[in-house]
mmCIF file of C-alpha atoms in Angstrom:
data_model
loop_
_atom_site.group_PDB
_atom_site.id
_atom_site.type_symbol
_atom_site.label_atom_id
_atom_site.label_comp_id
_atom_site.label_asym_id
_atom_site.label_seq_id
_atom_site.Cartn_x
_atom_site.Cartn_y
_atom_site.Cartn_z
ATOM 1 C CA UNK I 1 97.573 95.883 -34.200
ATOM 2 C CA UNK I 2 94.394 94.057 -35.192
ATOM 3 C CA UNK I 3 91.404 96.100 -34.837
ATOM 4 C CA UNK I 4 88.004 96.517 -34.301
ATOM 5 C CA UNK I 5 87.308 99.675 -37.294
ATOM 6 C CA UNK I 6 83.442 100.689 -37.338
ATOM 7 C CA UNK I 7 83.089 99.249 -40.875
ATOM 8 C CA UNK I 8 85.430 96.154 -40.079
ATOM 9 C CA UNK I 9 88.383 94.179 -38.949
ATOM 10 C CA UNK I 10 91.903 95.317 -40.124
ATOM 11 C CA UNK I 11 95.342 95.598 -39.337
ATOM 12 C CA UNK I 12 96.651 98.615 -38.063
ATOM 13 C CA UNK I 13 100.131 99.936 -38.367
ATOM 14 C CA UNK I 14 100.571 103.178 -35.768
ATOM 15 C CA UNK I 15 103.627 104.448 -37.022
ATOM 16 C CA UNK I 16 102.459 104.954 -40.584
ATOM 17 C CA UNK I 17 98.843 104.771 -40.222
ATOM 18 C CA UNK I 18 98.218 102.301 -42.638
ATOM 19 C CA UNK I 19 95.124 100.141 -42.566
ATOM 20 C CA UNK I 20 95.057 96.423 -44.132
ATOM 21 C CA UNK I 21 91.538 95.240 -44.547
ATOM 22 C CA UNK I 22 90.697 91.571 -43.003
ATOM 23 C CA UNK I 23 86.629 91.452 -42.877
ATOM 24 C CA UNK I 24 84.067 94.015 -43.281
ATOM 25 C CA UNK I 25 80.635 92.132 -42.921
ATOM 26 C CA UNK I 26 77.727 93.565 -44.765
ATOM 27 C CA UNK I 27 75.410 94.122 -42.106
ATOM 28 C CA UNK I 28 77.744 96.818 -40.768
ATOM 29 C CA UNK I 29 77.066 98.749 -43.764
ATOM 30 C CA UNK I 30 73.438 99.027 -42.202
ATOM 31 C CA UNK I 31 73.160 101.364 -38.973
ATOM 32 C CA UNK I 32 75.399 99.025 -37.289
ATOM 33 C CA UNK I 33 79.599 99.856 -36.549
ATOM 34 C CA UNK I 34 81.562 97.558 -34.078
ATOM 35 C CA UNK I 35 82.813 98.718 -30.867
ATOM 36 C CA UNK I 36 84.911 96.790 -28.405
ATOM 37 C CA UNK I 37 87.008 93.812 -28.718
ATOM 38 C CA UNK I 38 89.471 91.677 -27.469
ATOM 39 C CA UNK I 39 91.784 88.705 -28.215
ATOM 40 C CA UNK I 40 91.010 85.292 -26.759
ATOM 41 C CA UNK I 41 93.229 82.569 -25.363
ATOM 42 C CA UNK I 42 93.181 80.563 -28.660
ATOM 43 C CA UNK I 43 94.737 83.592 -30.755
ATOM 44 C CA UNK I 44 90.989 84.654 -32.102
ATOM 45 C CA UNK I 45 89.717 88.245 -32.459
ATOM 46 C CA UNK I 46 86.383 88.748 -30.937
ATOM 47 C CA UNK I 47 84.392 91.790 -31.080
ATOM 48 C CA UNK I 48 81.051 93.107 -30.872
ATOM 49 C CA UNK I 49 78.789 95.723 -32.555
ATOM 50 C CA UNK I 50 76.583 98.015 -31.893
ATOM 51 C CA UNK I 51 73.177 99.858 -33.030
ATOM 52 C CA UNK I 52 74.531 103.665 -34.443
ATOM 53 C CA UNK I 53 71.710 104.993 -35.946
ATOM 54 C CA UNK I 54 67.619 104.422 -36.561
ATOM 55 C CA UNK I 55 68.667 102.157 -39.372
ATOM 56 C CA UNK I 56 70.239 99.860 -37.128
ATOM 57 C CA UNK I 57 68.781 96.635 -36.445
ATOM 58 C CA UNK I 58 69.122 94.849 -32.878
ATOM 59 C CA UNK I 59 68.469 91.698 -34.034
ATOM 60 C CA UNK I 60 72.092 91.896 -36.591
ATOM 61 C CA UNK I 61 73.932 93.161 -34.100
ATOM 62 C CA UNK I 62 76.028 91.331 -31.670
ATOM 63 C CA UNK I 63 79.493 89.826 -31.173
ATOM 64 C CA UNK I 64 81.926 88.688 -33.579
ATOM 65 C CA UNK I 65 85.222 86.238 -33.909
ATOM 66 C CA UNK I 66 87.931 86.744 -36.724
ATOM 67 C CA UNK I 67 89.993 83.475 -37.520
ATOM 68 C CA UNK I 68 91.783 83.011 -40.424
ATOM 69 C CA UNK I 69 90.642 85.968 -42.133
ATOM 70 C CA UNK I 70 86.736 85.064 -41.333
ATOM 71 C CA UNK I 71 84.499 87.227 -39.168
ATOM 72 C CA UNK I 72 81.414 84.954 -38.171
ATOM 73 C CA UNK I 73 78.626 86.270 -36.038
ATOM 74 C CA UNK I 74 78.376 84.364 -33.477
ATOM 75 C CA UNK I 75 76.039 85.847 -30.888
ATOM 76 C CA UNK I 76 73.384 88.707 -31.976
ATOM 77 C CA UNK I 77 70.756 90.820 -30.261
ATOM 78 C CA UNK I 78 73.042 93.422 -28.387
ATOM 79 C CA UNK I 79 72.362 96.741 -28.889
ATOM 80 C CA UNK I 80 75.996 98.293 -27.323
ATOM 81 C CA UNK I 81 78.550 95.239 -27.378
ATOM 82 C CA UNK I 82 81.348 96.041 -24.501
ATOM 83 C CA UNK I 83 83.611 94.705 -21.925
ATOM 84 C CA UNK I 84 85.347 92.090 -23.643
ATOM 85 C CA UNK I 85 87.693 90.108 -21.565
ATOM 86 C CA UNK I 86 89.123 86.498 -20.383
ATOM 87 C CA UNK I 87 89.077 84.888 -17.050
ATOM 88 C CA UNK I 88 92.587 84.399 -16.309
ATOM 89 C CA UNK I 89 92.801 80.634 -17.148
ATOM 90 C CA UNK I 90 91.101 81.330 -20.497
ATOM 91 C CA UNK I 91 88.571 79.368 -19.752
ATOM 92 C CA UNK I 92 85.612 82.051 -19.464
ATOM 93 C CA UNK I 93 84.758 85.230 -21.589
ATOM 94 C CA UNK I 94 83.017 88.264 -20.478
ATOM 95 C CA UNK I 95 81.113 90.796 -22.481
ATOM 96 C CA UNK I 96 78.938 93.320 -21.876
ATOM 97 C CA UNK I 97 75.702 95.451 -23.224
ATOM 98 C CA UNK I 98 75.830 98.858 -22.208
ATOM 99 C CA UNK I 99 72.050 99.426 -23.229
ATOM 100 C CA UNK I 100 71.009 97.061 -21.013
ATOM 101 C CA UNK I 101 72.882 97.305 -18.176
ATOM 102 C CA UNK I 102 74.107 94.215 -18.381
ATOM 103 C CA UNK I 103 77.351 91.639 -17.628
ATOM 104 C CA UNK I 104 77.177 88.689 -19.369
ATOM 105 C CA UNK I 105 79.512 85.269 -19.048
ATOM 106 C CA UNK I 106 79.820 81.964 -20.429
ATOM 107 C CA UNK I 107 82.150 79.024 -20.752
ATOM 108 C CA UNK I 108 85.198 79.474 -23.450
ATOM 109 C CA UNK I 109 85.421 77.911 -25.944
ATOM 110 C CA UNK I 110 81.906 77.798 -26.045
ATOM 111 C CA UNK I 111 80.326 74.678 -27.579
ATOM 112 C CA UNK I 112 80.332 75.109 -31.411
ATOM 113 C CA UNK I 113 80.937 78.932 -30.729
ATOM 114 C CA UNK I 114 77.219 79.882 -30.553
ATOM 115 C CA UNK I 115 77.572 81.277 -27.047
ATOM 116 C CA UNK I 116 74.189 79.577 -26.110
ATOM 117 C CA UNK I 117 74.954 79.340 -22.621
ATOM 118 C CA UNK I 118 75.909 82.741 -21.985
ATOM 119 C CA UNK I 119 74.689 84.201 -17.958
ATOM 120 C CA UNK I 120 74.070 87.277 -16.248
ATOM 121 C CA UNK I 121 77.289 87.758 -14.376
ATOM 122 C CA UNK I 122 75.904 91.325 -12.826
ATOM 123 C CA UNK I 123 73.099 93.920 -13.738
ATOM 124 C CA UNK I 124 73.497 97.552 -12.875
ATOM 125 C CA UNK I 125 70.534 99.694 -11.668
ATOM 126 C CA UNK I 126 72.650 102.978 -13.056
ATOM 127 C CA UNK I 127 75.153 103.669 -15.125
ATOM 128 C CA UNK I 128 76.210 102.015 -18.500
ATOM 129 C CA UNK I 129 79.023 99.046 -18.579
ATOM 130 C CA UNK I 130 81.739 99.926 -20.782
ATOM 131 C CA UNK I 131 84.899 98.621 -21.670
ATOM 132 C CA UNK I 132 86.923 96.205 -19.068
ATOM 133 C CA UNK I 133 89.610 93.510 -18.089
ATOM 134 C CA UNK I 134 90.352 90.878 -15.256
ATOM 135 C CA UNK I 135 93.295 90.341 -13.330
ATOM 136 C CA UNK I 136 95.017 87.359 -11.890
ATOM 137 C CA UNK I 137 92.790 87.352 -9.385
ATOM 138 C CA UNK I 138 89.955 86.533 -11.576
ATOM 139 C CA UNK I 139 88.377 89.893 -11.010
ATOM 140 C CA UNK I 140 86.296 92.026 -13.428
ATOM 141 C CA UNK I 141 86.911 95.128 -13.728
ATOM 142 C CA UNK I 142 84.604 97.686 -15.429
ATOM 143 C CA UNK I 143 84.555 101.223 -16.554
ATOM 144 C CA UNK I 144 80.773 102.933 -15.717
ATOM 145 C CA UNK I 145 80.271 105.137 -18.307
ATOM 146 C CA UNK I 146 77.978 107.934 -17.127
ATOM 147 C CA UNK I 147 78.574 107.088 -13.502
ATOM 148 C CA UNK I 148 81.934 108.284 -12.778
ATOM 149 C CA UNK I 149 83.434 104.767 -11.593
ATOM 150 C CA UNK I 150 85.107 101.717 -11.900
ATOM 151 C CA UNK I 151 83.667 98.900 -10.870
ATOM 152 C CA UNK I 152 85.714 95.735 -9.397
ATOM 153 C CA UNK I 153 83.471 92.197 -9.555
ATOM 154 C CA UNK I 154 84.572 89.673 -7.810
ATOM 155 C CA UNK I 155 84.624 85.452 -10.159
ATOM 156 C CA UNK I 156 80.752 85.072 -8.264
ATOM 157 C CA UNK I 157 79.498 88.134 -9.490
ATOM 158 C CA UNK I 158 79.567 90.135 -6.215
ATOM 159 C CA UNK I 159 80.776 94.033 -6.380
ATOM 160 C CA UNK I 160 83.532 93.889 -4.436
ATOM 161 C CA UNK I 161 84.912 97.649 -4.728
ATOM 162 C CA UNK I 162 84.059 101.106 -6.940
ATOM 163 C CA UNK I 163 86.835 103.588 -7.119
ATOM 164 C CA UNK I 164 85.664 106.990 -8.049
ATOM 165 C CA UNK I 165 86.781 108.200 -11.374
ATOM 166 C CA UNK I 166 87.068 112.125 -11.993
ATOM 167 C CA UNK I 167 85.282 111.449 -15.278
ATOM 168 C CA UNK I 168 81.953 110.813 -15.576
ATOM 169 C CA UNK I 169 82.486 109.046 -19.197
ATOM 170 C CA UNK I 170 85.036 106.200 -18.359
ATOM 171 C CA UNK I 171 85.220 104.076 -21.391
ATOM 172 C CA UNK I 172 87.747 101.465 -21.041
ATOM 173 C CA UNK I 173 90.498 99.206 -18.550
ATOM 174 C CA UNK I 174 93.845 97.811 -19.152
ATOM 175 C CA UNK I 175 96.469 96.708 -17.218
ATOM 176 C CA UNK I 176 99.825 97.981 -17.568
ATOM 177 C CA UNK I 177 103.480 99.273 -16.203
ATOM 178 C CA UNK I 178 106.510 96.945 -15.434
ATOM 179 C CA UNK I 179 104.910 95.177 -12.580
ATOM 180 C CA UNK I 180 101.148 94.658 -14.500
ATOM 181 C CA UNK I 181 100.100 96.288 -11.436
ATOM 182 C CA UNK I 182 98.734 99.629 -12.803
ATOM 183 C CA UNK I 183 95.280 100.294 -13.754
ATOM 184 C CA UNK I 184 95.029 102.649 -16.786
ATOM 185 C CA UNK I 185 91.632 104.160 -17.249
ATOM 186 C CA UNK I 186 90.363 105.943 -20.154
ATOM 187 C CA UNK I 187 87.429 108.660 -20.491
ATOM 188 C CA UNK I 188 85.008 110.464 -22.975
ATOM 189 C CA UNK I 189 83.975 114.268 -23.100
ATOM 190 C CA UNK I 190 81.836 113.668 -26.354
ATOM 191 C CA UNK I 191 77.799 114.880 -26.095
ATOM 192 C CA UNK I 192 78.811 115.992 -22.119
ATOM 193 C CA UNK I 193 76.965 119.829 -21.367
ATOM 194 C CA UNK I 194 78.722 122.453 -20.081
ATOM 195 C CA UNK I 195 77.522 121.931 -16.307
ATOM 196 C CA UNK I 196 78.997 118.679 -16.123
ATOM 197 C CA UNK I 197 82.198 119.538 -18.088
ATOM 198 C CA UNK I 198 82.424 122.293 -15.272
ATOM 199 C CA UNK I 199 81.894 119.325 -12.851
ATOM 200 C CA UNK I 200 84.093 117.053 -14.212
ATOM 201 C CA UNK I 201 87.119 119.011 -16.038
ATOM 202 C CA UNK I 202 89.468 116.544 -16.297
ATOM 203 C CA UNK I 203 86.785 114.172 -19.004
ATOM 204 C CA UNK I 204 88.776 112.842 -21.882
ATOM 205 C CA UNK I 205 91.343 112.460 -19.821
ATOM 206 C CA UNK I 206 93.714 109.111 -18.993
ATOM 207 C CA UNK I 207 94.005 108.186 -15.584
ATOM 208 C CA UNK I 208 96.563 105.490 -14.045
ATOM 209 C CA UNK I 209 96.059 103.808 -10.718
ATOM 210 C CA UNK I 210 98.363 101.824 -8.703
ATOM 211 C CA UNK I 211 97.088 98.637 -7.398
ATOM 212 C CA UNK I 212 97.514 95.496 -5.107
ATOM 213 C CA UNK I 213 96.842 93.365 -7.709
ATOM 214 C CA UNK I 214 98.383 92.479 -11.322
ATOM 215 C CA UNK I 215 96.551 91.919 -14.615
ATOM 216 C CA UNK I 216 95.547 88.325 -16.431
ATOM 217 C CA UNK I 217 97.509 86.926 -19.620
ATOM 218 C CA UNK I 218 96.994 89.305 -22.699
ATOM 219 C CA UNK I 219 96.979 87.335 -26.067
ATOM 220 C CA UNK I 220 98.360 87.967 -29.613
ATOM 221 C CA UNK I 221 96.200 87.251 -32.487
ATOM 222 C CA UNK I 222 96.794 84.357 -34.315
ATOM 223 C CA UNK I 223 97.138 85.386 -38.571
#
């Protein structure tokens, strides 16, 4: 698996937990760890960082893309990088800042890969964006941490459905199953009190929903 680490990119193996370093970029080192990620139509690794401590500086942190053993920043100023994912033709990436409340899109491949002409796809009044994916639809879909829910956007933008999750941390989409036509949703219990634990039990939990709709092309990365 290629991954996202907090101090870098690597290759993961799961069945013997060994790690093979690609990129660990300096600034990381720095208040900073990266957070989600996702792999793009062309076989690139982009992910984005966020601020982790006081040290941290906003103006380092932002989203990444690993090719050929190279991370390059390519777009900074996000304070909680999340929601990575691909229109289904490939031709559009999504990503998120949690901090902000914010959905952000642009064109893919961006010109030059500067992401200069990225636009607010949707801005929630409450609740956090977290991790997401589209289906073949061309749907967003989006885990609301703090809220409870996932959102469903329609390509314009437009909230087109929010199922109720019995979590209040969901953290992250993906599309699964035989068919591509489950939902799998995970969740968070960290920093949660006891009151809302009470509330909401079943935090840190996975939860799988069927659907009426399959999800869009995943990727490979490209060594």
């Amino acid at each position: 698996l290629v991954c996202a680490f907090a101090s870098g990119f690597a290759l993961f193996q799961p069945a013997t937990g060994e790690v093979d370093w690609i990129s660990r970029p300096t600034e990381l080192l720095n208040g900073l760890r990266l957070n989600d990620g996702g792999v793009a139509p062309d076989g690139t690794f982009w992910a984005g960082s966020m601020v982790e401590t006081e040290a941290g500086d906003e103006k380092l942190s932002g989203f990444y893309r690993l090719s050929d053993g190279v991370a390059s920043l390519i777009f900074n100023g996000l304070r909680i990088s999340n929601g990575v994912a691909w229109s289904p033709l490939g031709d559009e990436v999504y990503f998120a800042d949690s901090a902000k409340q914010v959905i952000y899109r642009s064109a893919y491949p961006p010109s030059s890969f500067e992401l200069s002409e990225q636009e607010v796809f949707a801005k929630l009044a409450t609740g956090a964006p977290d991790g997401a994916a589209t289906d073949r639809a061309g749907r967003y879909w989006s885990a609301i941490w703090g809220e409870a829910a996932l959102n469903c956007y329609l390509p314009d933008g437009e909230l087109l459905q929010t199922i109720e999750v019995p979590a209040k941390q969901p953290t992250c989409v993906a599309f699964g199953g035989s068919d591509e036509n489950l939902i799998f949703v995970t969740s968070a219990r960290e920093g949660l009190s006891e009151a809302e634990l009470y509330e909401f039990p079943k935090s840190g939990s996975l939860f799988v929903y069927k659907s009426n709709t399959c999800g869009s092309r995943a990727y490979r990365y490209m060594l």
